[in-house]
Short mmCIF file of C-alpha atoms in Angstrom, two decimals:
data_model
loop_
_atom_site.label_atom_id
_atom_site.label_comp_id
_atom_site.label_asym_id
_atom_site.label_seq_id
_atom_site.Cartn_x
_atom_site.Cartn_y
_atom_site.Cartn_z
CA MET A 1 15.49 18.92 -9.28
CA ALA A 2 13.39 15.99 -8.12
CA GLN A 3 13.75 13.70 -5.11
CA ALA A 4 13.68 9.91 -5.11
CA VAL A 5 14.15 7.03 -2.69
CA ARG A 6 17.24 4.91 -3.39
CA PHE A 7 19.11 2.01 -1.80
CA SER A 8 22.57 0.78 -2.82
CA GLU A 9 22.77 -2.43 -0.78
CA PHE A 10 20.39 -5.02 0.60
CA GLY A 11 19.15 -4.45 4.12
CA GLY A 12 16.48 -3.01 6.37
CA PRO A 13 14.96 0.47 6.30
CA ASP A 14 18.29 2.02 7.30
CA VAL A 15 19.68 1.48 3.79
CA LEU A 16 17.05 3.81 2.33
CA GLU A 17 17.99 7.37 1.46
CA VAL A 18 16.29 10.24 -0.31
CA VAL A 19 18.49 11.70 -3.03
CA GLU A 20 18.18 14.60 -5.44
CA ILE A 21 18.00 13.71 -9.13
CA PRO A 22 17.23 15.65 -12.30
CA VAL A 23 13.53 15.76 -13.13
CA PRO A 24 13.11 12.81 -15.54
CA GLU A 25 12.00 13.43 -19.11
CA ALA A 26 9.12 11.62 -20.78
CA ALA A 27 10.15 9.66 -23.86
CA GLN A 28 7.98 8.26 -26.65
CA GLY A 29 4.63 7.08 -25.24
CA GLU A 30 5.51 8.17 -21.69
CA VAL A 31 3.99 10.61 -19.22
CA LEU A 32 5.81 12.62 -16.55
CA VAL A 33 3.78 12.67 -13.33
CA GLU A 34 4.37 14.88 -10.31
CA VAL A 35 3.61 12.42 -7.52
CA VAL A 36 1.23 13.48 -4.76
CA ALA A 37 0.88 10.14 -2.92
CA THR A 38 2.49 6.70 -3.15
CA GLY A 39 1.87 3.53 -1.13
CA ILE A 40 4.31 1.05 0.38
CA SER A 41 3.92 -2.73 0.57
CA PRO A 42 5.56 -5.79 2.20
CA VAL A 43 6.83 -7.09 -1.16
CA GLU A 44 9.05 -4.00 -1.40
CA SER A 45 10.56 -4.83 1.99
CA ALA A 46 11.28 -8.37 0.77
CA VAL A 47 12.93 -7.07 -2.40
CA ARG A 48 15.05 -4.59 -0.45
CA LEU A 49 16.15 -7.30 2.00
CA GLY A 50 17.45 -9.36 -0.92
CA ALA A 51 14.92 -12.16 -0.62
CA HIS A 52 15.00 -14.31 -3.76
CA PRO A 53 17.09 -11.94 -5.92
CA GLU A 54 16.85 -14.46 -8.75
CA ARG A 55 13.12 -13.75 -8.88
CA TRP A 56 13.21 -10.11 -7.79
CA PRO A 57 16.43 -8.83 -9.43
CA VAL A 58 17.82 -5.53 -8.20
CA GLU A 59 20.32 -3.26 -9.93
CA PHE A 60 22.00 -0.79 -7.55
CA PRO A 61 21.28 1.96 -6.89
CA SER A 62 17.63 0.94 -6.96
CA GLY A 63 14.40 2.83 -6.53
CA GLN A 64 11.38 1.58 -4.63
CA GLY A 65 7.63 1.55 -4.97
CA ARG A 66 5.13 0.64 -7.68
CA GLU A 67 1.96 2.68 -7.11
CA PHE A 68 1.23 6.39 -7.14
CA ALA A 69 -1.27 9.13 -7.83
CA GLY A 70 -0.36 12.58 -9.02
CA ILE A 71 -0.65 15.34 -11.61
CA VAL A 72 0.53 15.17 -15.20
CA ALA A 73 3.57 17.43 -15.49
CA GLY A 74 4.45 16.66 -19.11
CA THR A 75 3.97 14.20 -21.95
CA GLY A 76 6.29 12.58 -24.43
CA PRO A 77 5.77 12.20 -28.18
CA GLY A 78 2.79 10.07 -29.16
CA VAL A 79 0.83 10.52 -25.91
CA THR A 80 -2.80 11.38 -26.66
CA ARG A 81 -4.87 10.33 -23.64
CA PHE A 82 -3.42 12.63 -20.98
CA HIS A 83 -2.58 16.32 -20.77
CA ARG A 84 -0.66 18.58 -18.44
CA GLY A 85 -2.50 19.30 -15.18
CA GLU A 86 -4.74 16.20 -15.18
CA GLU A 87 -5.06 14.08 -12.04
CA VAL A 88 -3.99 10.47 -12.63
CA MET A 89 -3.18 7.22 -10.85
CA GLY A 90 -1.08 4.28 -12.00
CA TYR A 91 1.93 2.07 -11.48
CA VAL A 92 5.51 1.44 -12.60
CA ALA A 93 7.84 -1.55 -12.32
CA ARG A 94 9.88 0.21 -9.62
CA GLY A 95 10.60 3.77 -8.51
CA ALA A 96 7.25 5.32 -7.62
CA GLN A 97 8.55 6.64 -4.30
CA ALA A 98 9.74 9.93 -5.75
CA THR A 99 8.48 13.44 -6.35
CA HIS A 100 8.39 12.80 -10.11
CA VAL A 101 8.01 9.58 -12.08
CA VAL A 102 7.92 8.70 -15.77
CA VAL A 103 5.31 6.07 -16.65
CA PRO A 104 4.10 4.44 -19.87
CA GLU A 105 0.79 5.94 -20.97
CA ALA A 106 -0.86 2.50 -20.86
CA GLN A 107 -0.18 2.24 -17.12
CA LEU A 108 -2.13 5.38 -16.22
CA LEU A 109 -5.78 6.05 -15.47
CA PRO A 110 -7.68 9.25 -14.70
CA LYS A 111 -8.07 9.55 -10.92
CA PRO A 112 -11.74 9.41 -9.91
CA THR A 113 -12.60 12.74 -8.34
CA SER A 114 -14.17 11.06 -5.30
CA LEU A 115 -10.97 9.16 -4.42
CA PRO A 116 -8.71 10.93 -1.88
CA TRP A 117 -5.09 11.24 -2.92
CA GLU A 118 -3.88 8.80 -0.26
CA VAL A 119 -6.30 6.09 -1.44
CA ALA A 120 -5.65 6.61 -5.14
CA GLY A 121 -1.89 6.58 -4.59
CA SER A 122 -1.85 3.33 -2.61
CA LEU A 123 -4.54 1.27 -4.35
CA TYR A 124 -2.71 -0.53 -7.17
CA VAL A 125 -0.71 -3.21 -5.33
CA ALA A 126 -3.25 -4.05 -2.63
CA GLY A 127 -6.31 -3.59 -4.80
CA THR A 128 -5.32 -5.54 -7.89
CA THR A 129 -3.71 -8.30 -5.80
CA ALA A 130 -6.86 -8.69 -3.72
CA LEU A 131 -9.04 -8.70 -6.82
CA GLY A 132 -6.82 -11.31 -8.49
CA ALA A 133 -6.97 -13.53 -5.41
CA VAL A 134 -10.73 -13.50 -4.99
CA GLU A 135 -11.49 -13.83 -8.69
CA GLY A 136 -8.65 -16.28 -9.34
CA LEU A 137 -10.07 -18.68 -6.75
CA ASN A 138 -13.65 -17.92 -7.81
CA ILE A 139 -14.51 -17.35 -4.15
CA GLY A 140 -18.22 -17.24 -3.45
CA ALA A 141 -21.09 -18.44 -1.29
CA GLY A 142 -20.19 -21.68 0.45
CA ASP A 143 -16.49 -20.84 0.72
CA VAL A 144 -14.72 -20.48 4.04
CA VAL A 145 -11.62 -18.35 3.50
CA VAL A 146 -8.68 -17.82 5.86
CA ILE A 147 -6.74 -14.59 5.25
CA THR A 148 -3.49 -13.93 7.10
CA ALA A 149 -2.50 -10.32 7.86
CA ALA A 150 -6.15 -9.51 7.19
CA ALA A 151 -5.96 -5.98 8.62
CA GLY A 152 -3.29 -4.94 6.13
CA GLY A 153 -4.07 -3.22 2.86
CA VAL A 154 -4.34 -6.27 0.60
CA GLY A 155 -5.88 -8.47 3.31
CA CYS A 156 -8.52 -5.89 4.17
CA LEU A 157 -9.56 -5.49 0.54
CA ALA A 158 -9.55 -9.23 -0.17
CA ALA A 159 -11.75 -9.78 2.88
CA GLN A 160 -14.28 -7.22 1.67
CA LEU A 161 -14.36 -8.66 -1.84
CA ALA A 162 -14.78 -12.21 -0.52
CA LYS A 163 -17.56 -11.14 1.85
CA ALA A 164 -19.35 -9.36 -0.99
CA ARG A 165 -19.40 -12.69 -2.86
CA GLY A 166 -20.98 -14.46 0.12
CA ALA A 167 -17.95 -16.20 1.63
CA VAL A 168 -17.23 -16.69 5.33
CA VAL A 169 -13.92 -14.93 6.09
CA ILE A 170 -11.57 -15.67 8.99
CA GLY A 171 -8.69 -13.21 9.33
CA THR A 172 -5.53 -13.20 11.44
CA THR A 173 -4.28 -9.97 12.99
CA ALA A 174 -3.02 -8.43 16.22
CA GLN A 175 -5.61 -8.45 18.99
CA ALA A 176 -5.82 -4.65 18.87
CA ARG A 177 -7.24 -4.95 15.33
CA PHE A 178 -10.12 -7.32 16.14
CA ASP A 179 -12.78 -4.61 16.06
CA PHE A 180 -11.27 -3.24 12.87
CA LEU A 181 -11.86 -6.59 11.13
CA ARG A 182 -15.30 -7.09 12.65
CA GLN A 183 -16.53 -3.92 10.92
CA PHE A 184 -16.03 -5.78 7.62
CA GLY A 185 -17.78 -8.93 8.85
CA VAL A 186 -14.52 -10.83 9.33
CA ILE A 187 -14.04 -13.38 12.14
CA PRO A 188 -10.79 -12.23 13.81
CA LEU A 189 -8.04 -14.56 15.04
CA GLU A 190 -4.92 -13.47 16.90
CA TYR A 191 -1.56 -14.32 15.40
CA GLY A 192 -0.32 -17.52 17.01
CA ALA A 193 1.74 -20.67 16.62
CA ASP A 194 -1.08 -23.13 15.91
CA LEU A 195 -3.15 -21.39 13.27
CA ALA A 196 -4.95 -24.55 12.14
CA ALA A 197 -6.17 -25.32 15.66
CA ASN A 198 -7.27 -21.73 16.18
CA VAL A 199 -9.27 -21.81 12.93
CA ARG A 200 -10.98 -25.05 13.93
CA ALA A 201 -11.94 -23.43 17.22
CA VAL A 202 -14.05 -20.78 15.47
CA THR A 203 -15.66 -22.86 12.71
CA ASP A 204 -16.70 -26.45 12.15
CA GLN A 205 -16.92 -25.90 8.40
CA PRO A 206 -14.10 -27.02 6.10
CA VAL A 207 -11.74 -24.25 4.94
CA THR A 208 -11.86 -24.06 1.14
CA ALA A 209 -9.45 -21.20 0.35
CA PHE A 210 -6.38 -19.70 2.02
CA LEU A 211 -4.82 -16.30 1.25
CA ASP A 212 -1.43 -15.90 2.91
CA PHE A 213 -0.48 -12.24 2.91
CA LEU A 214 1.76 -12.68 5.97
CA GLY A 215 4.04 -15.36 4.53
CA GLY A 216 5.15 -18.73 5.87
CA GLN A 217 1.64 -19.99 6.61
CA ALA A 218 1.17 -22.53 3.80
CA ALA A 219 1.77 -25.45 6.21
CA SER A 220 -1.28 -24.36 8.19
CA ALA A 221 -3.33 -24.38 5.00
CA ALA A 222 -2.22 -27.96 4.36
CA GLU A 223 -3.20 -28.91 7.92
CA LEU A 224 -6.65 -27.50 7.27
CA GLY A 225 -6.98 -29.63 4.15
CA VAL A 226 -6.94 -26.78 1.65
CA LEU A 227 -5.89 -27.83 -1.86
CA PRO A 228 -2.57 -26.23 -2.92
CA SER A 229 -4.32 -24.75 -5.97
CA ARG A 230 -6.52 -22.77 -3.57
CA VAL A 231 -3.64 -21.44 -1.44
CA PHE A 232 -2.35 -18.07 -2.67
CA THR A 233 0.73 -16.26 -1.36
CA THR A 234 2.39 -12.94 -2.15
CA THR A 235 5.90 -13.47 -0.75
CA ASP A 236 6.42 -17.16 0.18
CA TRP A 237 8.48 -18.47 -2.72
CA ALA A 238 9.50 -21.57 -0.74
CA ALA A 239 5.87 -22.68 -0.52
CA VAL A 240 5.45 -22.09 -4.25
CA GLU A 241 8.57 -24.09 -5.10
CA ASP A 242 7.35 -26.96 -2.90
CA ASN A 243 3.93 -26.88 -4.61
CA PHE A 244 2.13 -25.91 -1.38
CA ALA A 245 0.84 -22.61 -2.77
CA VAL A 246 0.37 -20.50 -5.89
CA LYS A 247 2.19 -17.16 -6.27
CA LEU A 248 -0.08 -14.15 -6.49
CA TYR A 249 0.86 -11.05 -8.48
CA ALA A 250 -0.51 -7.54 -8.82
CA GLY A 251 -2.78 -6.95 -11.81
CA ASP A 252 -2.87 -4.71 -14.87
CA THR A 253 -4.41 -1.36 -15.73
CA ILE A 254 -7.81 -2.95 -16.33
CA ALA A 255 -7.78 -4.46 -12.84
CA LEU A 256 -6.71 -1.11 -11.38
CA GLY A 257 -9.60 0.60 -13.12
CA ARG A 258 -12.07 -1.93 -11.75
CA ILE A 259 -10.86 -1.71 -8.15
CA ALA A 260 -10.65 2.11 -8.36
CA GLN A 261 -14.27 2.23 -9.48
CA LEU A 262 -15.35 0.03 -6.56
CA ALA A 263 -13.48 2.30 -4.16
CA ALA A 264 -14.86 5.47 -5.76
CA GLU A 265 -18.40 4.10 -5.42
CA ARG A 266 -17.72 3.17 -1.76
CA GLN A 267 -18.42 -0.49 -2.44
CA ILE A 268 -15.09 -1.23 -0.78
CA ARG A 269 -12.99 0.81 1.63
CA LEU A 270 -9.23 1.13 1.81
CA PRO A 271 -8.42 2.42 5.32
CA ILE A 272 -5.27 4.53 5.65
CA ALA A 273 -3.17 3.57 8.67
CA ASP A 274 -0.74 6.49 8.50
CA VAL A 275 0.81 9.09 6.21
CA PHE A 276 4.54 9.89 6.22
CA PRO A 277 6.55 12.54 4.38
CA LEU A 278 9.10 11.29 1.87
CA ALA A 279 11.94 12.26 4.21
CA ASP A 280 10.65 9.72 6.77
CA ILE A 281 10.59 6.79 4.34
CA GLY A 282 12.62 4.64 6.77
CA ASP A 283 10.10 5.15 9.57
CA ALA A 284 7.26 4.29 7.21
CA TYR A 285 8.85 0.90 6.45
CA ARG A 286 9.64 0.29 10.10
CA GLN A 287 5.96 0.67 10.86
CA LEU A 288 5.07 -1.57 7.91
CA ASP A 289 7.45 -4.28 9.13
CA GLN A 290 5.54 -4.53 12.40
CA ARG A 291 2.67 -5.96 10.31
CA ASP A 292 -0.07 -4.72 12.64
CA SER A 293 -1.16 -1.51 10.92
CA ALA A 294 -4.82 -1.22 10.00
CA GLY A 295 -4.89 -0.55 6.26
CA LYS A 296 -2.28 1.06 4.03
CA ILE A 297 0.72 3.18 4.94
CA VAL A 298 1.19 6.07 2.51
CA ILE A 299 3.93 8.49 1.56
CA GLY A 300 2.58 12.00 0.89
CA MET A 301 4.62 14.58 -1.00
CA LYS A 302 2.63 17.65 0.05
CA LEU A 303 1.51 17.26 3.63
CA VAL A 304 -0.59 19.96 5.26
CA GLY A 305 -1.02 20.53 8.99
CA TYR A 306 -4.27 21.65 10.55
CA ASP A 307 -5.66 22.91 13.83
CA ARG A 308 -5.89 20.37 16.70
CA GLN A 309 -3.80 17.87 14.78
CA LYS A 310 -2.35 15.23 17.10
CA VAL A 311 0.61 13.11 16.12
CA LYS A 312 2.47 10.73 18.41
CA PRO A 313 6.06 11.95 18.94
CA SER A 314 9.05 9.65 18.33
CA ARG A 315 6.65 6.92 17.33
CA LEU A 316 9.15 4.51 15.80
CA LYS A 317 12.61 5.34 17.02
CA GLU A 318 13.04 2.18 19.14
CA GLN A 319 10.88 -0.13 17.07
CA ASP A 320 13.57 -2.06 15.21
CA VAL A 321 14.67 -3.97 18.31
CA THR A 322 11.16 -5.18 19.09
CA ILE A 323 10.03 -6.44 15.67
CA GLY A 324 8.33 -9.79 16.16
CA VAL A 325 8.02 -9.36 19.93
CA PRO A 326 4.39 -9.18 21.14
CA THR A 327 3.72 -6.00 23.06
CA PRO A 328 0.60 -4.89 24.93
CA HIS A 329 -1.71 -2.49 23.14
CA THR A 330 -4.13 -0.01 24.63
CA PRO A 331 -7.27 1.17 22.84
CA LEU A 332 -6.51 4.14 20.59
CA ASN A 333 -8.96 6.96 20.08
CA VAL A 334 -8.79 8.04 16.44
CA GLU A 335 -8.36 11.65 17.54
CA ASP A 336 -5.15 10.71 19.33
CA MET A 337 -3.36 10.24 16.03
CA LEU A 338 -4.74 12.07 13.04
CA PRO A 339 -2.41 11.80 10.03
CA PRO A 340 -1.53 14.84 7.95
CA VAL A 341 -3.73 15.85 5.07
CA ILE A 342 -2.37 15.40 1.54
CA GLY A 343 -2.81 18.38 -0.77
CA ASP A 344 -1.56 19.06 -4.27
CA GLY A 345 -0.76 22.72 -3.64
CA ARG A 346 -3.21 24.16 -6.15
CA ALA A 347 -5.92 25.14 -3.66
CA ARG A 348 -3.55 27.45 -1.78
CA GLN A 349 -2.40 29.12 -4.97
CA LEU A 350 -5.90 29.81 -6.19
CA ARG A 351 -6.99 31.00 -2.75
CA HIS A 352 -4.29 33.66 -2.79
CA GLY A 353 -4.96 34.64 -6.38
CA GLU A 354 -1.69 33.16 -7.63
CA GLU A 355 -1.10 31.54 -10.96
CA PRO A 356 -0.90 27.73 -10.72
CA HIS A 357 2.68 26.62 -10.16
CA PRO A 358 4.26 25.18 -13.32
CA ARG A 359 4.13 21.41 -13.19
CA GLY A 360 7.40 19.55 -13.34
CA THR A 361 9.22 21.96 -11.02
CA PRO A 362 9.26 21.70 -7.23
CA GLU A 363 6.92 23.99 -5.33
CA PRO A 364 8.02 25.73 -2.11
CA PRO A 365 6.60 23.73 0.77
CA GLU A 366 3.64 25.11 2.66
CA GLN A 367 4.25 25.87 6.31
CA PRO A 368 1.81 24.04 8.59
CA PRO A 369 0.20 26.01 11.41
CA GLU A 370 1.97 25.90 14.72
CA GLN A 371 0.77 23.06 16.92
#
């Protein structure tokens, strides 16, 4: 049996459940992948909440997630590019948050060996969206770009791509993430009511492009004099319908290959904010909904503990009631919260002289060392 995330009604993270399903079978031109890591994104929260169902239709029960990295567990008729046991990364229309996923061969790429599982599994949505934004607006030297939610996965990547092209980048985030953005050369701004005034306070140059990854900020772009054709949004359909912004979508396999190569060559970095097991999918989205994580939040199927690992206990149990309420933050030493390591299980088998576990069937979980 396989496991998959499902929801049968619109709502917050509480409507999510992990259910057992038969391991799917690959049909003509399809590949069965045993998922090792999969990312989560704000668009998935919007879809699950029932925002604009006419544009994001949902058939219950519905799966979640678009991006993943894993190991080929089987191939359907006609598949020639991939074979059992190969490491791959890719995307589906919906349903990547599962232990096994069936994907068209054309939506898969070999995973670069230098990419960690958590990066490869969470790169598609943020990476191809960021690439489409920067290239779609032809951002370059002389541009001043405002990016909202700049510390998030897509915002962080878009900022790096824009900086690499010579643009000045101003990014909004929680105050605790200022130093995080400065490491990429971004001018940080705290979330606030008067974004246009705050932008004018840090630059006397005209803003020429606006990337709204937070949502609801198109009015500020208009105040700053940015042309609607140079205002991109990922979730604000109202702004698109009112011709204040252009809707931005994730890209194709070619775009994924390009952004994966940049990440593999360390020309860009995709920071990982946290890693959750599949069973804690609700907590992962609760953290995402706070919109102050630095980088991507990832679901890992095979998490491994290690000596001196430190994880904050009960980190999100009371968070729902404080969403949107500013709270004080104290500096966090990275050693205070080290996320689990993602492994694919093969290293342990080979270390103990075992035969590799047959792909396509669940593997007994490894027991982490006592903390």
